[in-house]
Coordinates of C-alpha atoms and ligand atoms in Angstrom, one line a residue:
X1 CA 92.2 91.9 68.1
X2 CA 89.1 90.9 70.0
X3 CA 89.4 89.3 73.2
X4 CA 87.1 86.2 74.5
X5 CA 84.5 88.6 76.2
X6 CA 84.3 90.3 72.9
X7 CA 83.4 87.0 71.2
X8 CA 80.8 85.9 73.4
X9 CA 79.3 89.0 73.6
X10 CA 78.8 88.9 69.6
X11 CA 77.7 85.6 69.7
X12 CA 74.9 86.4 72.1
X13 CA 73.9 89.3 70.1
X14 CA 74.1 87.4 66.5
X15 CA 72.0 84.7 68.3
X16 CA 69.5 86.9 69.6
X17 CA 69.7 85.8 73.4
X18 CA 70.7 88.9 74.1
X19 CA 68.8 92.3 72.4
X20 CA 71.4 94.6 73.5
X21 CA 73.9 94.0 76.6
X22 CA 74.3 95.6 79.8
X23 CA 77.4 95.3 82.2
X24 CA 78.1 96.2 85.5
X25 CA 80.5 97.1 88.0
X26 CA 80.1 95.8 91.3
X27 CA 82.3 97.5 94.1
X28 CA 81.9 96.2 97.8
X29 CA 81.7 100.3 99.6
X30 CA 84.3 98.7 102.3
X31 CA 87.4 101.1 100.6
X32 CA 89.1 103.1 98.0
X33 CA 88.7 101.4 94.5
X34 CA 92.6 100.6 93.3
X35 CA 94.2 100.1 89.6
X36 CA 92.8 96.6 89.5
X37 CA 89.1 98.0 90.0
X38 CA 90.3 100.3 87.4
X39 CA 90.7 97.0 84.8
X40 CA 87.4 96.1 86.1
X41 CA 85.5 99.2 85.1
X42 CA 87.4 99.3 81.6
X43 CA 86.7 96.4 80.5
X44 CA 83.2 96.1 81.9
X45 CA 82.2 100.3 80.4
X46 CA 84.4 99.5 77.2
X47 CA 82.1 96.8 76.6
X48 CA 78.8 98.5 77.3
X49 CA 80.0 101.3 75.0
X50 CA 81.2 99.4 72.1
X51 CA 78.3 97.4 71.7
X52 CA 76.3 100.1 72.2
X53 CA 75.0 99.2 75.6
X54 CA 74.3 99.8 79.1
X55 CA 76.9 100.4 82.2
X56 CA 76.1 100.6 85.7
X57 CA 77.7 101.0 89.4
X58 CA 76.4 98.9 91.5
X59 CA 77.3 99.0 95.1
X60 CA 77.6 95.2 96.5
X61 CA 77.0 97.2 100.0
X62 CA 75.4 93.3 102.0
X63 CA 77.6 93.8 104.9
X64 CA 76.9 96.8 107.3
X65 CA 79.5 95.8 109.6
X66 CA 82.3 97.2 106.8
X67 CA 80.7 99.6 104.5
X68 CA 80.7 103.2 104.7
X69 CA 78.8 106.0 103.0
X70 CA 82.5 107.9 102.9
X71 CA 83.6 104.6 100.4
X72 CA 80.6 105.3 97.6
X73 CA 81.3 108.5 97.8
X74 CA 85.0 108.1 97.0
X75 CA 83.7 105.0 94.4
X76 CA 81.8 107.2 92.8
X77 CA 84.2 109.8 92.3
X78 CA 86.6 107.6 91.1
X79 CA 84.4 105.9 88.4
X80 CA 83.2 109.4 87.2
X81 CA 86.7 110.3 87.1
X82 CA 88.2 106.7 85.4
X83 CA 85.0 107.2 82.7
X84 CA 85.0 110.6 82.4
X85 CA 81.0 110.3 82.6
X86 CA 79.0 113.5 84.1
X87 CA 77.4 112.3 87.4
X88 CA 74.2 112.6 85.5
X89 CA 75.3 110.0 83.2
X90 CA 76.0 107.3 85.5
X91 CA 73.4 105.1 86.8
X92 CA 73.9 104.0 90.1
X93 CA 72.2 101.0 92.4
X94 CA 72.5 99.5 95.4
X95 CA 72.4 95.5 95.9
X96 CA 70.8 96.8 98.9
X97 CA 67.5 98.1 97.2
X98 CA 66.5 94.5 96.7
X99 CA 66.4 93.2 99.7
X100 CA 62.8 93.2 99.7
X101 CA 62.7 90.6 96.9
X102 CA 66.2 88.6 98.0
X103 CA 64.3 87.7 100.8
X104 CA 61.1 86.8 98.8
X105 CA 63.6 84.6 97.1
X106 CA 65.2 83.5 100.1
X107 CA 61.1 82.4 101.1
X108 CA 60.5 81.0 97.9
X109 CA 63.9 78.3 98.1
X110 CA 62.6 77.4 101.6
X111 CA 58.9 76.5 100.1
X112 CA 60.6 74.1 97.4
X113 CA 62.6 72.7 99.8
X114 CA 65.7 73.8 98.8
X115 CA 66.5 76.0 101.9
X116 CA 67.3 75.1 105.2
X117 CA 67.7 77.2 108.8
X118 CA 71.1 75.5 110.1
X119 CA 72.0 76.0 114.0
X120 CA 75.3 75.3 113.7
X121 CA 77.9 77.3 114.7
X122 CA 80.4 78.9 112.0
X123 CA 83.3 76.3 112.8
X124 CA 81.2 73.1 113.2
X125 CA 80.0 74.3 109.7
X126 CA 83.6 74.9 108.3
X127 CA 84.5 71.4 110.0
X128 CA 81.2 69.4 108.6
X129 CA 82.0 71.0 105.0
X130 CA 85.1 68.2 104.8
X131 CA 87.7 69.0 102.0
X132 CA 88.6 68.4 98.6
X133 CA 89.4 64.8 99.3
X134 CA 86.4 64.1 101.5
X135 CA 83.0 64.3 101.1
X136 CA 81.2 67.3 104.1
X137 CA 78.6 65.5 106.4
X138 CA 74.8 67.1 106.0
X139 CA 73.8 69.2 108.9
X140 CA 71.3 67.6 111.3
X141 CA 69.2 70.0 110.7
X142 CA 69.1 69.9 107.0
X143 CA 66.3 68.0 107.1
X144 CA 63.5 70.2 108.8
X145 CA 60.2 71.1 107.5
X146 CA 59.4 74.0 104.9
X147 CA 57.0 75.5 108.1
X148 CA 59.5 75.3 110.9
X149 CA 62.1 76.5 108.3
X150 CA 59.3 79.2 107.7
X151 CA 59.1 80.1 111.2
X152 CA 62.7 80.2 112.0
X153 CA 64.2 82.0 109.0
X154 CA 61.1 84.6 110.5
X155 CA 63.4 84.3 113.7
X156 CA 66.1 85.3 112.2
X157 CA 64.7 88.3 110.3
X158 CA 63.1 89.5 113.7
X159 CA 66.6 88.9 115.2
X160 CA 65.4 86.3 117.7
X161 CA 68.2 84.2 116.8
X162 CA 71.1 83.4 115.0
X163 CA 71.2 81.0 112.8
X164 CA 71.9 80.9 109.3
X165 CA 70.2 80.0 106.3
X166 CA 71.8 77.4 104.2
X167 CA 71.0 76.5 100.6
X168 CA 70.2 72.6 100.4
X169 CA 72.5 71.5 97.5
X170 CA 74.7 68.2 97.9
X171 CA 77.3 67.9 101.2
X172 CA 79.2 65.2 98.6
X173 CA 80.1 67.9 95.9
X174 CA 83.4 67.9 94.5
X175 CA 82.6 71.5 94.4
X176 CA 83.4 73.1 98.0
X177 CA 81.0 75.8 97.5
X178 CA 77.9 73.9 96.5
X179 CA 78.3 72.0 99.9
X180 CA 74.8 73.7 100.9
X181 CA 76.5 77.2 100.8
X182 CA 75.2 79.6 103.9
X183 CA 72.8 82.4 101.7
X184 CA 71.6 84.5 104.6
X185 CA 72.8 85.3 107.7
X186 CA 71.8 87.3 110.7
X187 CA 74.0 91.0 111.6
X188 CA 72.5 92.5 114.3
X189 CA 71.9 95.9 115.6
X190 CA 74.3 97.4 112.6
X191 CA 73.3 100.4 111.1
X192 CA 73.2 100.3 107.2
X193 CA 74.0 103.2 105.4
X194 CA 70.8 103.1 103.3
X195 CA 68.7 101.0 105.2
X196 CA 69.3 101.6 108.8
X197 CA 68.0 99.4 111.0
X198 CA 65.5 97.7 108.6
X199 CA 67.0 94.4 108.5
X200 CA 68.7 92.0 110.7
X201 CA 69.5 89.3 107.9
X202 CA 71.8 90.0 105.2
X203 CA 72.3 87.5 102.1
X204 CA 75.9 86.3 101.3
X205 CA 77.6 87.7 98.0
X206 CA 77.0 84.0 96.1
X207 CA 73.2 84.2 96.7
X208 CA 72.7 88.1 96.4
X209 CA 75.2 88.8 93.0
X210 CA 72.9 86.3 90.8
X211 CA 70.1 88.2 91.8
X212 CA 70.8 91.7 91.4
X213 CA 72.2 90.6 88.1
X214 CA 69.2 89.6 87.0
X215 CA 67.1 92.3 88.3
X216 CA 68.7 94.6 86.7
X217 CA 68.8 92.7 83.0
X218 CA 72.6 92.4 83.5
X219 CA 73.5 90.2 80.3
X220 CA 77.1 89.6 81.2
X221 CA 78.4 89.8 84.6
X222 CA 82.1 89.9 84.4
X223 CA 84.3 88.9 87.2
X224 CA 87.7 87.9 88.5
X225 CA 89.0 84.1 88.4
X226 CA 88.9 83.8 91.8
X227 CA 85.1 82.9 91.3
X228 CA 85.3 80.6 88.8
X229 CA 84.1 77.8 91.2
X230 CA 81.2 79.9 92.3
X231 CA 79.4 79.6 88.7
X232 CA 77.6 77.0 89.3
X233 CA 75.6 78.2 92.9
X234 CA 75.3 81.8 90.5
X235 CA 73.0 79.1 88.0
X236 CA 72.1 76.9 90.7
X237 CA 70.3 80.2 92.2
X238 CA 68.8 81.2 89.2
X239 CA 67.6 78.2 88.2
X240 CA 65.9 78.3 91.1
X241 CA 64.7 81.8 92.1
X242 CA 64.5 83.5 88.8
X243 CA 60.4 83.3 88.5
X244 CA 60.0 85.1 91.8
X245 CA 62.3 87.7 89.9
X246 CA 60.4 87.4 87.2
X247 CA 56.9 88.2 89.3
X248 CA 58.6 90.9 91.5
X249 CA 59.7 92.6 88.3
X250 CA 56.4 92.6 86.9
X251 CA 54.7 94.2 89.7
X252 CA 57.6 96.6 90.2
X253 CA 58.4 95.5 93.7
X254 CA 61.6 97.0 95.3
X255 CA 63.2 99.9 93.3
X256 CA 63.6 97.7 90.6
X257 CA 64.8 99.6 87.7
X258 CA 62.0 100.5 85.3
X259 CA 64.4 100.2 82.7
X260 CA 65.6 96.8 83.3
X261 CA 63.6 93.2 82.5
X262 CA 65.2 90.5 84.4
X263 CA 67.5 88.7 82.5
X264 CA 68.6 85.3 82.9
X265 CA 72.4 86.7 83.6
X266 CA 75.2 84.2 83.1
X267 CA 78.5 84.8 85.2
X268 CA 82.2 84.9 82.9
X269 CA 85.5 85.4 84.5
X270 CA 88.4 87.0 83.4
X271 CA 92.3 86.9 85.0
X272 CA 92.2 90.3 88.1
X273 CA 95.1 92.5 87.2
X274 CA 98.2 91.8 89.7
X275 CA 101.1 94.7 89.1
X276 CA 104.5 94.4 90.3
X277 CA 106.2 96.2 93.1
X278 CA 102.9 97.5 95.4
X279 CA 99.9 95.6 97.6
X280 CA 96.2 94.8 95.6
X281 CA 94.1 94.4 97.9
X282 CA 91.7 96.8 100.2
X283 CA 91.9 94.8 103.1
X284 CA 96.1 95.3 102.8
X285 CA 95.7 99.3 102.5
X286 CA 94.1 99.6 105.7
X287 CA 96.9 97.5 107.5
X288 CA 99.5 100.0 105.8
X289 CA 97.1 102.8 106.8
X290 CA 96.7 101.8 110.4
X291 CA 100.1 100.9 111.1
X292 CA 101.1 104.3 109.5
X293 CA 102.8 103.2 106.5
X294 CA 102.0 105.2 104.2
X295 CA 100.2 108.8 104.6
X296 CA 96.4 108.1 104.0
X297 CA 94.5 106.1 101.3
X298 CA 95.8 108.9 98.5
X299 CA 98.9 108.5 99.6
X300 CA 101.1 108.8 96.1
X301 CA 102.5 105.6 96.6
X302 CA 99.4 103.7 96.9
X303 CA 98.0 101.7 93.9
X304 CA 94.4 103.3 95.1
X305 CA 92.6 105.7 92.3
X306 CA 92.9 108.2 94.7
X307 CA 96.6 107.4 94.9
X308 CA 97.3 107.3 91.5
X309 CA 95.7 110.6 91.2
X310 CA 97.2 112.6 93.5
X311 CA 100.7 110.8 92.2
X312 CA 99.6 112.8 88.7
X313 CA 98.1 110.0 86.9
X314 CA 95.4 111.0 84.2
X315 CA 92.7 108.8 83.7
X316 CA 93.7 108.6 80.2
X317 CA 96.9 107.6 81.2
X318 CA 94.8 104.7 83.4
X319 CA 92.8 103.5 80.5
X320 CA 95.5 102.8 78.1
X321 CA 97.3 101.3 80.6
X322 CA 94.2 98.9 81.0
X323 CA 93.7 98.3 77.2
X324 CA 97.3 97.8 76.9
X325 CA 97.1 95.1 79.8
X326 CA 94.2 92.6 77.9
X327 CA 91.6 90.4 78.9
X328 CA 93.2 87.2 79.7
X329 CA 92.1 84.1 81.0
X330 CA 95.1 83.7 83.2
X331 CA 96.7 85.1 86.3
X332 CA 99.6 86.7 86.0
X333 CA 102.0 90.1 87.1
X334 CA 102.5 93.4 85.0
X335 CA 105.3 95.1 85.6
X336 CA 104.6 98.2 87.2
X337 CA 106.8 100.1 84.5
X338 CA 104.2 99.6 82.0
X339 CA 102.0 101.6 83.6
X340 CA 104.7 104.3 84.2
X341 CA 105.4 104.3 80.9
X342 CA 101.7 105.4 79.7
X343 CA 102.1 108.6 81.8
X344 CA 105.5 109.4 81.5
X345 CA 104.7 109.0 77.5
X346 CA 101.6 111.4 77.9
X347 CA 103.6 113.9 80.1
X348 CA 106.7 113.9 77.9
X349 CA 103.9 115.5 75.3
X350 CA 102.1 117.6 77.6
X351 CA 104.1 118.5 80.5
X352 CA 105.7 122.2 80.4
X353 CA 109.5 122.0 81.2
X354 CA 110.9 124.2 84.3
X355 CA 114.3 123.8 86.1
X356 CA 114.2 123.1 89.5
X357 CA 117.3 122.0 91.8
X358 CA 116.5 119.1 93.8
X359 CA 120.2 119.6 95.9
X360 CA 121.3 122.7 95.6
X361 CA 124.3 124.0 95.6
X362 CA 125.7 127.3 94.6
X363 CA 127.4 128.7 92.2
X364 CA 129.1 132.3 91.6
X365 CA 129.8 133.6 88.2
X366 CA 132.7 136.2 88.7
X367 CA 133.0 138.1 85.6
X368 CA 128.9 138.7 85.6
X369 CA 127.3 142.2 86.1
X370 CA 123.6 142.3 87.1
X371 CA 122.9 145.9 88.4
X372 CA 120.6 145.4 85.4
X373 CA 117.9 142.6 84.8
X374 CA 118.9 139.8 82.3
X375 CA 116.2 137.7 81.2
X376 CA 116.6 134.6 78.7
X377 CA 114.4 132.7 76.4
X378 CA 113.4 129.0 77.9
X379 CA 111.2 126.9 75.9
X380 CA 108.4 124.7 77.3
X381 CA 109.4 121.9 74.8
X382 CA 105.8 120.1 74.8
X383 CA 104.5 119.2 71.5
X384 CA 100.5 119.0 72.1
X385 CA 98.5 121.8 73.5
X386 CA 98.4 123.2 77.1
X387 CA 94.3 123.4 77.1
X388 CA 94.6 121.2 80.1
X389 CA 97.1 122.7 81.7
X390 CA 96.3 126.2 81.1
X391 CA 99.8 128.3 81.8
X392 CA 100.2 130.7 79.4
X393 CA 99.9 129.6 75.9
X394 CA 102.9 130.6 74.3
X395 CA 106.1 127.9 73.4
X396 CA 108.5 130.1 75.3
X397 CA 109.1 132.2 78.3
X398 CA 111.4 134.4 80.0
X399 CA 114.0 133.3 83.2
X400 CA 116.1 134.9 84.9
X401 CA 119.4 135.2 84.9
X402 CA 122.2 136.5 87.4
X403 CA 125.4 136.5 88.9
X404 CA 124.2 133.9 91.5
X405 CA 122.7 130.4 90.3
X406 CA 121.9 127.3 91.9
X407 CA 123.0 123.9 90.3
X408 CA 123.0 120.5 91.7
X409 CA 125.4 119.3 94.0
X410 CA 125.9 116.0 91.7
X411 CA 126.5 118.3 88.5
X412 CA 129.9 119.4 89.8
X413 CA 132.4 116.5 91.1
X414 CA 135.9 116.8 91.9
X415 CA 136.9 113.5 90.8
X416 CA 134.4 112.6 88.0
X417 CA 133.8 109.3 87.2
X418 CA 134.6 108.4 83.1
X419 CA 132.2 110.2 80.8
X420 CA 130.8 112.6 83.2
X421 CA 129.7 115.6 81.3
X422 CA 129.0 118.2 83.7
X423 CA 131.0 120.7 85.7
X424 CA 134.5 119.4 86.8
X425 CA 137.6 121.4 88.2
X426 CA 138.8 123.9 85.1
X427 CA 136.0 122.1 83.3
X428 CA 133.7 123.8 80.9
X429 CA 129.5 123.1 80.9
X430 CA 126.5 125.0 79.5
X431 CA 123.7 126.2 81.6
X432 CA 120.7 125.1 79.9
X433 CA 119.4 128.1 77.5
X434 CA 121.6 130.0 78.9
X435 CA 125.6 130.4 78.8
X436 CA 128.8 128.1 78.8
X437 CA 130.8 128.3 81.9
X438 CA 134.0 127.5 83.0
X439 CA 135.1 126.3 86.4
X440 CA 137.9 128.7 88.4
X441 CA 137.4 127.7 92.0
X442 CA 135.3 126.3 94.4
X443 CA 135.2 126.7 98.4
X444 CA 135.0 123.3 100.8
X445 CA 132.7 123.0 103.9
X446 CA 134.6 121.7 107.2
X447 CA 133.5 118.0 106.0
X448 CA 135.4 118.6 102.5
X449 CA 131.9 118.8 100.9
X450 CA 131.9 121.8 97.9
X451 CA 130.4 125.1 99.8
X452 CA 130.4 127.0 96.6
X453 CA 131.6 127.3 93.2
X454 CA 132.8 129.6 91.1
X455 CA 132.7 130.0 87.2
X456 CA 133.1 132.1 84.9
X457 CA 131.2 132.9 81.6
X458 CA 132.5 132.1 78.5
X459 CA 131.7 135.2 76.1
X460 CA 129.6 135.0 73.3
X461 CA 128.1 131.6 74.0
X462 CA 125.0 132.5 74.8
X463 CA 122.5 129.5 73.5
X464 CA 120.8 129.5 70.9
X465 CA 123.7 132.5 69.5
X466 CA 126.9 130.8 70.1
X467 CA 129.8 132.2 68.1
X468 CA 132.5 131.4 71.1
X469 CA 133.6 128.0 69.2
X470 CA 133.8 126.3 72.4
X471 CA 132.7 123.0 73.2
X472 CA 131.2 122.1 76.4
X473 CA 130.6 118.5 77.4
X474 CA 126.9 118.8 78.5
X475 CA 124.0 121.1 79.6
X476 CA 123.3 121.2 82.8
X477 CA 119.9 122.7 85.0
X478 CA 120.2 125.8 87.4
X479 CA 117.9 128.5 88.9
X480 CA 118.6 131.9 89.6
X481 CA 119.4 132.3 93.0
X482 CA 117.7 136.0 93.4
X483 CA 114.4 135.0 91.9
X484 CA 114.3 131.5 93.6
X485 CA 111.7 129.8 95.7
X486 CA 111.7 126.9 97.8
X487 CA 109.7 123.9 97.2
X488 CA 108.8 120.9 99.0
X489 CA 109.5 118.1 96.3
X490 CA 108.7 114.1 97.3
X491 CA 110.5 111.3 95.5
X492 CA 108.5 108.2 95.4
X493 CA 109.7 104.8 95.1
X494 CA 107.9 101.5 94.6
X495 CA 106.2 100.0 98.0
X496 CA 107.4 96.9 98.1
X497 CA 111.5 96.0 97.3
X498 CA 112.3 93.8 94.6
X499 CA 112.8 90.6 96.1
X500 CA 109.9 90.2 98.0
X501 CA 108.2 86.8 99.2
X502 CA 106.2 86.4 103.3
X503 CA 104.2 89.0 104.8
X504 CA 104.5 92.4 103.0
X505 CA 104.9 94.9 105.9
X506 CA 108.3 93.1 106.0
X507 CA 109.1 93.8 102.3
X508 CA 108.1 97.3 102.3
X509 CA 110.7 99.5 100.6
X510 CA 112.3 101.9 103.2
X511 CA 113.0 104.4 100.6
X512 CA 109.7 105.0 99.3
X513 CA 110.0 108.3 100.2
X514 CA 112.3 110.8 100.0
X515 CA 111.6 114.5 100.6
X516 CA 114.1 117.1 99.8
X517 CA 113.5 120.8 99.6
X518 CA 114.5 122.4 96.6
X519 CA 115.0 125.7 95.0
X520 CA 112.7 126.4 91.8
X521 CA 111.7 128.7 89.2
X522 CA 109.7 131.8 90.4
X523 CA 107.1 130.7 87.9
X524 CA 106.1 127.4 89.5
X525 CA 104.1 129.6 92.1
X526 CA 101.6 130.3 89.4
X527 CA 100.8 126.5 89.1
X528 CA 97.7 125.1 90.0
X529 CA 97.5 122.2 92.7
X530 CA 97.5 118.8 90.3
X531 CA 99.4 120.6 87.4
X532 CA 101.9 118.8 86.0
X533 CA 105.9 119.2 84.8
X534 CA 108.7 118.0 83.6
X535 CA 111.8 119.3 85.9
X536 CA 114.8 119.1 83.4
X537 CA 116.8 116.4 83.7
X538 CA 114.7 115.3 87.2
X539 CA 111.3 113.2 85.9
X540 CA 107.7 114.2 86.2
X541 CA 106.3 116.2 88.8
X542 CA 102.9 116.9 89.8
X543 CA 101.7 119.8 91.8
X544 CA 100.2 118.4 95.0
X545 CA 96.3 119.0 95.2
X546 CA 96.1 118.8 99.0
X547 CA 99.1 120.8 100.1
X548 CA 98.5 124.3 100.6
X549 CA 102.4 125.2 100.4
X550 CA 104.0 124.5 96.8
X551 CA 105.2 121.2 96.7
X552 CA 105.7 118.6 94.0
X553 CA 105.2 114.9 94.0
X554 CA 107.3 113.0 91.5
X555 CA 105.2 111.2 89.3
X556 CA 107.7 109.3 87.4
X557 CA 111.2 109.2 86.4
X558 CA 112.5 110.7 82.8
X559 CA 113.6 107.6 81.1
X560 CA 113.6 103.8 81.8
X561 CA 114.5 100.8 80.2
X562 CA 111.3 98.9 79.9
X563 CA 110.4 97.9 76.5
X564 CA 106.9 96.9 76.0
Ligands
ATP601 P1 90.1 93.5 97.0 O1 90.4 92.1 97.1 O2 91.0 95.0 96.8 O3 89.1 94.1 98.3 P2 87.6 92.7 95.8 O4 87.6 91.8 94.7 O5 87.1 92.2 97.0 O6 89.2 93.1 96.1 P3 84.9 94.5 95.1 O7 84.2 95.8 95.9 O8 84.7 93.6 95.4 O9 86.9 94.0 95.9 O10 85.3 94.4 93.9 C1 84.6 94.5 92.9 C2 84.8 94.5 91.4 O11 86.1 94.5 90.9 C3 84.7 92.7 90.8 O12 84.1 92.6 90.3 C4 86.4 92.3 91.2 O13 85.8 91.1 90.5 C5 87.0 92.8 90.4 N1 88.7 93.6 91.1 C6 88.9 93.8 92.0 N2 90.3 93.6 92.0 C7 90.4 93.4 90.4 C8 91.8 92.9 90.1 N3 93.1 93.2 91.2 N4 92.0 93.2 88.7 C9 90.8 92.9 88.1 N5 89.4 93.3 88.8 C10 89.3 93.4 90.0
MG602 MG1 85.4 91.3 97.1

């Protein structure tokens, strides 16, 4: 099924309105990308790919007060990761490269009587814009002569005043964006990461965006719904400055990409992606980090691409999720569990199985002699190739078994609930890939909790070769004590509580991170950072890419009731 943007593109291609299509992803380098941006990237990149067109990453670097090269680099890395492009295959442009042409466009508007320098203070401008019910009032500076405007704009450019340049449109327009919007402002003494101190005036988004789209020959400028009301200004701008862009382009001014011909771009809007139980705005990310609610922008609880990657999400799982969400014209919220289901299904097929005890309880087997090493077969149980994992390629491996093992505390209960298929007093249970054991006795701590369990192996009950005739109720996982190693395991949960309204800081889930000291199979010592596993009966885990010591992050639990 095609989406509405594909319908538009197909119409434009068949009518000849566009010979080929070109899309862009235009982030402001003022923070890290999040899953919502991934949606926009896959939409723009996907459309260009589908129709044999071009895709560019263009930084909207028009505010030196907020932007930084650190974010530029992080965004490039994320886009490469998401699109699977090589560095040399990704076209990267910068809005700031066209500041010269934008300046010429502003001059041209002034000369055409379509822009004026306004001396009102910001709050005066705000007040004079009126409301939805009330028309705005004209600025007293609206009718200056072009010459005076040119002189004052020149002063703005030289940092001699702090006025603004406003488009002269219509203060009574029902669209607030058309009420003489600011198109240029003064930002003095701020260092721009590409331009240094060259500019003291900076164009506003609504003015800069259509110009840079047109310069680059972007045929379909796709943005989120909140820009719908800005579209008339987008069109107004191009209606009035396209001649300047064409001219500059012919003379190869600024860094106009040579492959591009200016195009009378059009803007199209789609619904932004919202995901439940998380926060989706760069501004709020900063608050979370500053208030130390999370451990940096790449904290595995964060919906940033860097956070998701560290959490163990693959770029294919994110792409498939974005595709599954589709392209809509109405805002809605997607259940986080839908995102989780994609990584879960993928890891179910690709993640080698391993045994890890998160909450260890000692268990001693009284009738087992381990003077000789005992190795058992344990299956990796993956259904597709291990090439991305490059752990050993066999389907199974040997694991140690000995007299003393660890089981999980929750797998032995004195007073079990109904249908508890694990170890109970005098009960039987199978140890995964090993023997059936029978409970004999246990020791308690002073507080009454279980300290240690003693059990016996049922003779002839080895997995795959069981002639014992004994039926064990269930199967539990375990780790051999002799060879087990320690690892930190981080159990992540959602950032926000289920019911949340009001300030997001009041709705943070206090249990979004629980760290446990686990006993893990020695085998995991060989794992690589970023490598994922299924810890049997516990979930999918990834070896943390940052921590040097053995440390795993829970990607997602094993099962979920969510139905797509
Ligand atoms: P934030 O509010 O998180 O700071 P932003 O919209 O200011 O996001 P930009 O860098 O301006 O971030 O966004 C770049 C592009 O990504 C824009 O075209 C914007 O429409 C798109 N985008 C941002 N958030 C989402 C989202 N949640 N879903 C889809 N597209 C998005
Ligand atoms: Mg923005």
